[in-house]
Short mmCIF file of C-alpha atoms in Angstrom, two decimals:
data_model
loop_
_atom_site.label_atom_id
_atom_site.label_comp_id
_atom_site.label_asym_id
_atom_site.label_seq_id
_atom_site.Cartn_x
_atom_site.Cartn_y
_atom_site.Cartn_z
CA MET H 1 0.00 0.00 0.00
CA HIS H 2 3.03 2.28 0.25
CA VAL H 3 2.75 4.94 -2.43
CA ASN H 4 5.01 7.85 -1.70
CA GLY H 5 6.53 7.13 1.69
CA HIS H 6 4.54 9.65 3.68
CA GLY H 7 1.02 10.79 4.48
CA LEU H 8 -2.06 8.61 4.73
CA CYS H 9 -0.97 6.39 1.83
CA ALA H 10 1.85 4.96 3.90
CA ARG H 11 1.77 2.28 6.62
CA ASN H 12 -1.55 0.55 5.95
CA GLY H 13 -3.19 3.86 5.20
CA ILE H 14 -2.43 5.84 8.38
CA SER H 15 0.72 7.86 8.93
CA LYS H 16 2.38 8.36 12.29
CA SER H 17 2.74 12.09 11.71
CA PHE H 18 -0.96 12.44 10.93
CA TRP H 19 -1.88 10.70 14.18
CA GLN H 20 0.53 12.84 16.16
CA GLU H 21 -1.04 15.98 14.71
CA HIS H 22 -4.68 15.04 15.22
CA CYS H 23 -4.85 12.57 18.10
CA ARG H 24 -5.03 14.53 21.36
CA ILE H 25 -6.56 12.94 24.41
CA GLN H 26 -9.71 14.61 25.70
CA PRO H 27 -12.25 13.31 28.21
CA ARG H 28 -14.83 12.46 25.56
CA LEU H 29 -12.92 11.04 22.59
CA CYS H 30 -9.48 10.26 21.30
CA CYS H 31 -9.49 8.03 18.28
CA HIS H 32 -10.78 4.73 17.01
CA VAL H 33 -9.67 2.96 13.88
CA HIS H 34 -11.17 -0.24 12.51
CA HIS H 35 -9.78 -2.49 9.80
CA ARG H 36 -12.20 -0.90 7.35
CA LEU H 37 -9.57 1.77 6.73
CA SER H 38 -6.32 0.69 8.28
CA GLY H 39 -6.06 -3.03 7.62
CA ASN H 40 -4.56 -4.56 10.76
CA TRP H 41 -4.72 -1.67 13.24
CA THR H 42 -6.52 -2.43 16.51
CA PRO H 43 -7.87 -0.02 19.13
CA ASN H 44 -5.30 -1.02 21.78
CA SER H 45 -2.32 -0.59 19.46
CA SER H 46 0.05 2.38 19.62
CA LYS H 47 1.90 1.49 16.43
CA TYR H 48 0.93 4.67 14.62
CA CYS H 49 0.26 6.96 17.55
CA GLN H 50 2.72 7.68 20.32
CA ARG H 51 0.03 9.09 22.61
CA SER H 52 -2.09 6.95 24.89
CA LEU H 53 -5.46 5.86 23.57
CA VAL H 54 -8.78 5.60 25.34
CA SER H 55 -9.81 2.14 26.44
CA LYS H 56 -11.98 -0.22 24.41
CA ALA H 57 -14.71 0.31 27.01
CA ALA H 58 -14.58 4.07 26.49
CA ILE H 59 -14.73 3.56 22.73
CA ALA H 60 -17.75 1.32 23.12
CA GLN H 61 -19.55 4.09 24.97
CA GLN H 62 -19.26 6.54 22.07
CA PRO H 63 -22.65 7.38 20.46
CA SER H 64 -21.94 5.59 17.18
CA GLU H 65 -24.37 3.46 15.20
CA ASN H 66 -21.52 1.04 14.58
CA LYS H 67 -17.82 1.02 15.37
CA ASN H 68 -16.45 0.35 11.87
CA THR H 69 -15.14 3.88 11.69
CA MET H 70 -12.03 5.95 12.06
CA MET H 71 -12.19 8.92 14.41
CA MET H 72 -9.55 11.39 15.49
CA GLY H 73 -10.57 13.92 18.06
CA GLN H 74 -9.39 16.77 20.18
CA ASN H 75 -12.16 19.14 21.32
CA ALA H 76 -15.92 18.81 21.38
CA PRO H 77 -17.47 20.23 18.20
CA LEU H 78 -19.08 23.66 18.18
CA PHE H 79 -22.63 23.29 16.90
CA MET H 80 -24.40 25.95 14.83
CA ARG H 81 -27.08 26.32 17.51
CA GLU H 82 -24.34 27.58 19.85
CA LEU H 83 -23.61 30.44 17.43
CA THR H 84 -27.02 31.44 16.11
CA GLY H 85 -30.69 30.54 16.17
CA THR H 86 -31.78 27.29 14.54
CA GLN H 87 -34.87 25.23 13.75
CA ARG H 88 -34.80 21.55 14.62
CA ILE H 89 -35.31 18.96 11.88
CA GLY H 90 -36.49 16.05 13.97
CA ARG H 91 -35.78 12.41 13.28
CA GLY H 92 -38.51 9.79 13.48
CA GLU H 93 -38.82 6.60 15.49
CA THR H 94 -37.52 4.32 12.73
CA ILE H 95 -33.86 4.44 11.67
CA SER H 96 -32.88 3.10 8.28
CA PRO H 97 -29.74 0.99 8.91
CA LEU H 98 -26.50 1.44 6.98
CA SER H 99 -25.28 -2.01 6.01
CA ASP H 100 -21.55 -2.55 6.56
CA ALA H 101 -19.50 -4.57 4.08
CA ASN H 102 -17.98 -7.81 5.38
CA GLN H 103 -14.64 -7.20 3.68
CA PRO H 104 -12.59 -4.02 4.11
CA THR H 105 -11.97 -1.89 1.02
CA ASP H 106 -8.78 0.14 0.79
CA LEU H 107 -9.54 3.45 -0.87
CA MET H 108 -6.87 5.58 0.80
CA SER H 109 -4.13 4.44 -1.60
CA ILE H 110 -6.13 5.19 -4.78
CA THR H 111 -4.05 7.51 -6.94
CA PHE H 112 -5.22 10.37 -9.15
CA LYS H 113 -4.25 13.94 -10.01
CA ASP H 114 -5.25 16.77 -7.74
CA GLY H 115 -6.57 20.09 -9.05
CA SER H 116 -3.05 21.32 -9.89
CA GLY H 117 -2.25 18.18 -11.91
CA THR H 118 0.03 16.65 -9.27
CA SER H 119 -0.26 12.91 -8.63
CA THR H 120 -1.56 12.09 -5.16
CA CYS H 121 -3.45 9.43 -3.26
CA LEU H 122 -6.81 9.79 -1.57
CA GLY H 123 -5.37 9.73 1.94
CA ASP H 124 -2.85 12.49 1.29
CA PHE H 125 -5.40 14.51 -0.66
CA MET H 126 -7.91 14.39 2.19
CA GLN H 127 -5.27 15.41 4.71
CA ALA H 128 -4.14 18.33 2.56
CA ASN H 129 -7.67 19.54 1.88
CA ASP H 130 -9.20 19.79 5.36
CA THR H 131 -11.49 16.78 5.05
CA ASP H 132 -13.60 16.19 8.15
CA GLY H 133 -15.47 13.10 7.01
CA LEU H 134 -15.85 10.64 4.15
CA LEU H 135 -18.40 7.86 3.78
CA VAL H 136 -18.56 5.62 0.71
CA MET H 137 -21.44 3.27 -0.05
CA HIS H 138 -21.13 0.74 -2.85
CA GLU H 139 -23.86 -1.69 -3.89
CA GLY H 140 -25.82 -0.84 -0.78
CA GLN H 141 -22.99 -1.35 1.70
CA ASN H 142 -20.90 1.08 3.72
CA ILE H 143 -17.33 0.25 2.69
CA THR H 144 -15.37 3.26 4.03
CA GLU H 145 -16.09 5.72 6.82
CA PHE H 146 -13.57 8.31 8.02
CA TYR H 147 -13.66 11.05 10.67
CA ALA H 148 -11.00 13.62 11.55
CA ASP H 149 -10.41 16.08 14.39
CA SER H 150 -13.42 16.30 16.72
CA MET H 151 -15.79 14.58 14.30
CA ASN H 152 -17.59 11.33 15.10
CA PRO H 153 -20.69 9.56 13.75
CA SER H 154 -22.97 11.72 15.90
CA THR H 155 -21.42 15.08 14.96
CA SER H 156 -23.68 17.48 13.07
CA HIS H 157 -21.67 19.25 10.37
CA GLY H 158 -22.66 22.23 8.24
CA ILE H 159 -23.58 21.11 4.71
CA ALA H 160 -24.02 24.57 3.18
CA SER H 161 -25.76 24.50 -0.22
CA ILE H 162 -26.60 20.81 -0.01
CA THR H 163 -29.51 22.31 1.93
CA ARG H 164 -30.91 23.24 -1.49
CA ASN H 165 -31.37 19.58 -2.35
CA PHE H 166 -33.52 19.06 0.71
CA ILE H 167 -35.62 22.10 -0.20
CA ALA H 168 -36.00 20.81 -3.78
CA SER H 169 -37.01 17.38 -2.49
CA CYS H 170 -39.71 18.98 -0.35
CA VAL H 171 -40.93 20.95 -3.38
CA ALA H 172 -41.11 17.70 -5.37
CA VAL H 173 -43.28 16.05 -2.72
CA LEU H 174 -45.58 19.09 -2.55
CA ILE H 175 -45.91 19.10 -6.35
CA GLN H 176 -46.88 15.44 -6.26
CA ARG H 177 -49.49 16.22 -3.59
CA GLY H 178 -50.92 19.06 -5.67
CA GLN H 179 -49.94 21.80 -3.23
CA LEU H 180 -47.45 23.30 -5.69
CA ASN H 181 -47.23 23.29 -9.49
CA LYS H 182 -44.06 23.71 -11.57
CA VAL H 183 -45.72 26.01 -14.12
CA THR H 184 -47.49 28.27 -11.61
CA PRO H 185 -46.05 31.78 -10.99
CA VAL H 186 -44.73 32.09 -7.47
CA GLU H 187 -46.87 35.12 -6.57
CA GLN H 188 -49.96 32.91 -6.66
CA TYR H 189 -48.62 31.23 -3.53
CA LEU H 190 -46.98 34.33 -2.03
CA PRO H 191 -48.98 37.45 -3.03
CA GLU H 192 -46.32 39.75 -1.52
CA LEU H 193 -44.05 38.75 -4.42
CA LYS H 194 -46.33 40.54 -6.93
CA SER H 195 -44.34 43.74 -6.57
CA SER H 196 -40.94 42.00 -6.49
CA GLY H 197 -38.52 40.94 -9.18
CA TYR H 198 -39.83 37.38 -8.82
CA ALA H 199 -43.30 38.22 -10.14
CA GLY H 200 -44.03 35.95 -13.10
CA ALA H 201 -41.31 33.41 -12.32
CA THR H 202 -42.58 29.84 -12.08
CA VAL H 203 -41.76 27.18 -9.52
CA GLY H 204 -39.98 25.16 -12.21
CA GLN H 205 -37.81 28.10 -13.24
CA LEU H 206 -36.70 28.59 -9.65
CA LEU H 207 -35.88 24.90 -9.31
CA ASP H 208 -33.46 25.27 -12.23
CA MET H 209 -32.15 28.70 -11.10
CA ARG H 210 -33.51 30.37 -14.21
CA SER H 211 -35.37 33.29 -12.76
CA GLY H 212 -34.33 36.71 -14.04
CA VAL H 213 -33.46 37.93 -10.55
CA SER H 214 -29.85 38.45 -9.54
CA SER H 215 -28.98 37.35 -6.02
CA SER H 216 -25.92 36.05 -4.21
CA MET H 217 -24.88 34.31 -1.03
CA ILE H 218 -23.05 37.51 -0.06
CA LEU H 219 -26.32 39.43 0.07
CA THR H 220 -27.97 36.53 1.88
CA ALA H 221 -25.22 36.40 4.49
CA GLN H 222 -25.48 40.14 5.06
CA ALA H 223 -29.26 40.01 5.44
CA MET H 224 -28.84 37.12 7.89
CA ARG H 225 -26.27 39.26 9.76
CA TRP H 226 -23.62 36.62 9.12
CA SER H 227 -21.15 38.99 7.49
CA GLN H 228 -20.21 42.62 7.93
CA PRO H 229 -22.01 44.73 5.34
CA ASP H 230 -20.63 47.81 3.64
CA PRO H 231 -21.67 50.67 5.97
CA ALA H 232 -22.21 52.90 2.94
CA LYS H 233 -24.85 50.56 1.49
CA PRO H 234 -28.27 49.69 2.93
CA VAL H 235 -28.77 46.11 4.09
CA ALA H 236 -32.10 44.28 4.10
CA ASP H 237 -33.55 43.58 7.52
CA GLY H 238 -33.70 39.82 7.25
CA LEU H 239 -33.88 37.31 4.43
CA LYS H 240 -37.51 37.89 3.41
CA ALA H 241 -36.94 41.63 3.17
CA LEU H 242 -33.99 40.91 0.90
CA LEU H 243 -36.05 38.70 -1.41
CA LEU H 244 -38.70 41.40 -1.79
CA SER H 245 -36.05 43.98 -2.67
CA LEU H 246 -34.19 42.08 -5.39
CA PRO H 247 -34.72 43.48 -8.90
CA LYS H 248 -35.41 41.56 -12.08
CA ASP H 249 -32.42 41.89 -14.41
CA THR H 250 -33.38 39.58 -17.27
CA GLU H 251 -36.41 37.65 -18.46
CA HIS H 252 -37.46 34.64 -16.43
CA GLY H 253 -36.67 31.28 -18.01
CA GLY H 254 -33.39 32.33 -19.63
CA LYS H 255 -29.85 31.15 -18.96
CA PHE H 256 -28.87 29.37 -15.78
CA LYS H 257 -27.13 31.51 -13.18
CA TYR H 258 -26.30 30.48 -9.64
CA ARG H 259 -28.90 32.41 -7.65
CA ALA H 260 -29.22 31.98 -3.89
CA GLY H 261 -32.56 33.77 -3.84
CA ASP H 262 -34.29 31.23 -6.10
CA THR H 263 -33.86 28.55 -3.45
CA ASP H 264 -34.90 30.92 -0.68
CA VAL H 265 -38.16 31.69 -2.46
CA LEU H 266 -38.80 27.96 -2.89
CA GLY H 267 -38.37 27.54 0.84
CA CYS H 268 -40.86 30.33 1.49
CA LEU H 269 -43.33 28.59 -0.85
CA CYS H 270 -43.00 25.33 1.11
CA GLU H 271 -43.81 27.14 4.33
CA ALA H 272 -46.68 29.07 2.75
CA VAL H 273 -48.56 26.06 1.35
CA THR H 274 -48.01 23.83 4.39
CA GLY H 275 -48.42 26.46 7.08
CA LYS H 276 -45.40 25.01 8.88
CA PRO H 277 -41.81 26.16 9.51
CA MET H 278 -39.18 24.71 7.20
CA GLY H 279 -37.65 22.52 9.90
CA GLU H 280 -40.96 20.71 10.33
CA VAL H 281 -41.50 20.50 6.57
CA VAL H 282 -38.13 18.82 5.96
CA SER H 283 -38.63 16.56 8.97
CA GLU H 284 -42.09 15.35 7.93
CA LEU H 285 -41.51 15.06 4.18
CA ILE H 286 -37.89 13.85 3.98
CA TRP H 287 -35.96 13.39 7.24
CA GLN H 288 -38.30 11.02 9.05
CA PRO H 289 -39.43 9.00 6.00
CA MET H 290 -35.81 8.35 4.92
CA GLY H 291 -34.97 6.98 8.39
CA ALA H 292 -32.45 9.54 9.63
CA GLN H 293 -30.56 8.50 12.76
CA GLN H 294 -29.98 11.96 14.27
CA ASP H 295 -31.79 15.27 14.32
CA ALA H 296 -30.59 17.91 11.85
CA GLU H 297 -31.03 21.68 12.11
CA ILE H 298 -31.24 24.76 9.95
CA VAL H 299 -30.10 28.23 10.96
CA VAL H 300 -32.52 31.17 11.07
CA ASP H 301 -32.14 34.95 10.87
CA GLN H 302 -33.15 37.56 13.42
CA LYS H 303 -36.80 37.17 12.36
CA ARG H 304 -36.67 33.33 12.59
CA THR H 305 -36.59 32.89 8.81
CA PRO H 306 -34.46 29.87 7.81
CA MET H 307 -31.49 30.12 5.50
CA TYR H 308 -33.11 27.84 2.91
CA SER H 309 -30.18 28.12 0.50
CA GLY H 310 -27.44 26.89 2.81
CA GLY H 311 -28.24 26.67 6.50
CA MET H 312 -28.53 22.97 7.33
CA SER H 313 -26.27 20.86 9.54
CA ALA H 314 -26.41 17.06 9.58
CA THR H 315 -24.27 14.03 10.37
CA LEU H 316 -22.16 12.33 7.73
CA ARG H 317 -24.23 9.16 8.06
CA ASP H 318 -27.53 10.93 7.51
CA THR H 319 -26.24 12.77 4.45
CA ALA H 320 -25.19 9.34 3.15
CA ARG H 321 -28.73 8.11 3.76
CA PHE H 322 -30.01 11.04 1.70
CA GLY H 323 -27.61 10.19 -1.12
CA TYR H 324 -28.64 6.54 -0.97
CA LEU H 325 -32.27 7.66 -1.19
CA TRP H 326 -31.45 9.38 -4.47
CA LEU H 327 -29.54 6.34 -5.71
CA ASN H 328 -32.65 4.22 -5.10
CA ASP H 329 -35.01 6.33 -7.22
CA GLY H 330 -36.17 8.30 -4.20
CA SER H 331 -37.13 5.30 -2.06
CA SER H 332 -36.00 4.21 1.41
CA ASP H 333 -36.64 0.65 2.57
CA GLY H 334 -39.19 0.20 -0.20
CA GLN H 335 -41.10 3.41 0.59
CA GLU H 336 -41.10 6.27 -1.91
CA VAL H 337 -39.95 9.48 -0.23
CA VAL H 338 -38.94 11.71 -3.14
CA PRO H 339 -41.05 11.07 -6.28
CA ALA H 340 -39.19 8.73 -8.62
CA ALA H 341 -40.15 10.83 -11.66
CA PHE H 342 -38.50 13.88 -10.05
CA VAL H 343 -35.33 11.88 -9.36
CA HIS H 344 -35.22 10.63 -12.95
CA ASP H 345 -35.81 14.14 -14.30
CA THR H 346 -32.96 15.46 -12.12
CA ARG H 347 -30.60 12.76 -13.37
CA HIS H 348 -31.33 13.16 -17.06
CA GLY H 349 -33.00 16.53 -17.64
CA ASN H 350 -33.65 17.66 -21.20
CA GLU H 351 -32.03 19.56 -24.05
CA ASP H 352 -33.49 22.92 -23.00
CA VAL H 353 -31.92 22.66 -19.55
CA MET H 354 -28.56 21.64 -21.03
CA GLN H 355 -28.61 24.58 -23.42
CA ALA H 356 -29.46 26.97 -20.58
CA PHE H 357 -26.56 25.65 -18.51
CA SER H 358 -23.71 25.90 -21.06
CA GLY H 359 -20.96 24.70 -18.72
CA ASN H 360 -21.58 27.23 -16.00
CA PHE H 361 -20.06 25.66 -12.87
CA PHE H 362 -17.33 28.17 -12.10
CA GLY H 363 -15.55 27.12 -15.30
CA LEU H 364 -15.25 23.46 -14.32
CA LEU H 365 -18.18 21.71 -16.01
CA ASP H 366 -17.60 22.86 -19.56
CA SER H 367 -18.22 19.67 -21.56
CA PRO H 368 -21.52 18.52 -23.17
CA GLY H 369 -24.07 16.50 -21.22
CA LYS H 370 -23.88 18.53 -18.01
CA MET H 371 -26.52 20.76 -16.50
CA TYR H 372 -28.14 22.20 -13.39
CA ARG H 373 -31.50 20.58 -12.78
CA ASN H 374 -33.80 20.80 -9.77
CA GLN H 375 -31.18 22.46 -7.54
CA THR H 376 -28.67 19.72 -8.43
CA TRP H 377 -25.46 19.62 -10.48
CA ASN H 378 -25.72 16.95 -13.18
CA LEU H 379 -22.28 15.62 -14.14
CA ASP H 380 -23.36 13.13 -16.82
CA GLU H 381 -26.93 13.05 -18.09
CA LYS H 382 -26.45 9.69 -19.82
CA ARG H 383 -25.20 7.96 -16.67
CA GLY H 384 -27.46 10.03 -14.43
CA THR H 385 -24.52 11.05 -12.25
CA ILE H 386 -25.39 13.90 -9.90
CA LEU H 387 -23.50 16.05 -7.42
CA MET H 388 -24.96 17.92 -4.47
CA TYR H 389 -22.38 20.55 -3.57
CA GLY H 390 -22.03 22.78 -0.54
CA ALA H 391 -19.47 25.54 -0.08
CA GLY H 392 -16.34 24.67 1.83
CA GLY H 393 -15.89 21.16 0.42
CA ASN H 394 -19.17 19.36 1.14
CA PHE H 395 -20.40 16.84 -1.41
CA ILE H 396 -22.92 14.10 -2.00
CA TYR H 397 -21.98 12.22 -5.18
CA VAL H 398 -24.41 9.68 -6.67
CA ASP H 399 -23.56 7.47 -9.65
CA PRO H 400 -26.37 4.98 -10.42
CA PRO H 401 -24.55 2.67 -12.89
CA ALA H 402 -21.77 2.09 -10.35
CA GLN H 403 -24.26 1.86 -7.45
CA LEU H 404 -22.06 4.38 -5.70
CA VAL H 405 -22.70 7.09 -3.12
CA CYS H 406 -19.87 9.21 -1.70
CA THR H 407 -20.49 11.89 0.90
CA VAL H 408 -17.76 14.31 1.98
CA GLN H 409 -17.65 16.94 4.72
CA SER H 410 -14.85 19.51 4.91
CA HIS H 411 -13.92 22.94 6.26
CA TRP H 412 -12.05 24.77 3.52
CA PRO H 413 -10.63 28.25 4.18
CA GLY H 414 -12.75 29.58 1.30
CA PRO H 415 -16.30 28.76 0.13
CA PHE H 416 -15.34 27.74 -3.39
CA MET H 417 -11.80 26.72 -4.37
CA PRO H 418 -11.70 25.49 -8.00
CA ASP H 419 -8.49 23.46 -7.64
CA ARG H 420 -9.92 21.59 -4.66
CA VAL H 421 -13.23 20.99 -6.40
CA GLN H 422 -11.44 19.66 -9.48
CA GLY H 423 -9.32 17.46 -7.25
CA TRP H 424 -12.42 15.96 -5.67
CA PHE H 425 -13.96 15.42 -9.13
CA ASN H 426 -10.83 13.43 -10.01
CA ALA H 427 -10.94 11.56 -6.69
CA LEU H 428 -14.56 10.57 -7.11
CA GLU H 429 -13.89 9.32 -10.63
CA ALA H 430 -10.92 7.30 -9.32
CA ILE H 431 -13.08 5.74 -6.59
CA ARG H 432 -15.71 4.85 -9.18
CA ALA H 433 -13.08 3.34 -11.50
CA LYS H 434 -11.74 1.16 -8.69
CA LEU H 435 -15.10 -0.07 -7.44
CA ALA H 436 -17.03 -0.43 -10.69
CA PRO H 437 -14.67 -0.46 -13.71
CA GLN H 438 -17.18 -2.52 -15.69
CA THR H 439 -19.60 0.41 -15.76
CA LEU H 440 -17.22 2.90 -17.41
#
């Protein structure tokens, strides 16, 4: 397994230096490595870590659904609810189990080129790119699960714009129930939008980010009081005030442009037609039916309006469940959660959507067959490969032909770093090639 003599590729996948950097004893958690990643490493070994480890009994007490994981911890995580207001997205009584593979799968030594074109392996790449968690499911089984720093299977991690995929899934369910319609202008559900730039835009156009209204996450963050605004410019008092103030720059239904406000309006529609806050809507329509193990949450502004376009936090395992739901045509344990027709439409789209997209993913997705459909990046319309992306290095990757789901959680120093995104594209393709070469 030795690739380059250092980093996570070396010594059965775990380097001594990496352990020394990340493994610091705290009362609640040190580290736990199972053969799923490291081959022959056992919890009472100090082969790759010169610091003392917690006992097997202490490990067994950790709140993990299973122990086939790797965890490296130092301090207890800081949850979003400790920084700002949140709405709870409650789990249900039934948990959908994640099936663990009987045989370990080494993915850490897979080689590929990072975003700069330099050859690397998955282990070194993850270490260099601030990866907090990785979970890979292949053919219905959990084959790799990794946690770094203070992460563990019960840690809720910000997933940024992956929140949009939960909002879109709720919209799909409400369309199926007849409470929303893709071709209906949004002001019919929210009359206050009649005098806004969104007047005349349809639900379907917002799903594909093809309204004619310009908006950005910068404006959203300022309205949410998350970032310091320019004192010389007025700032909307909350997210809903921002949405009402945004002007229409182009005709609705034109070219795709990444617009934070389109998702936020969709979230407002969900609340309007159900009469419930977004946390309850996601819980009742998606979170509980898919069998989530832990509660999730979504941050709110000073007026208790959720950040629909990027405010959710969830565990790595539950984001994997969501990805697996999408792999299985929207069903969990035989029960349809997200309408299968909506999932199929997201995977394959149509020519109009592809023409509207024209390779607009920050310069990275510039080849034919790619699009943005239903709040989701489509990487290959023929294969139906989709990517749910959240700023800071958060991904859910679903490739149906390979029966593959990869979910990644990270904390990059910037929201969007093209070299890192390209590196992860290459890594995901390398994982797919190793696990399912017959499908390429």
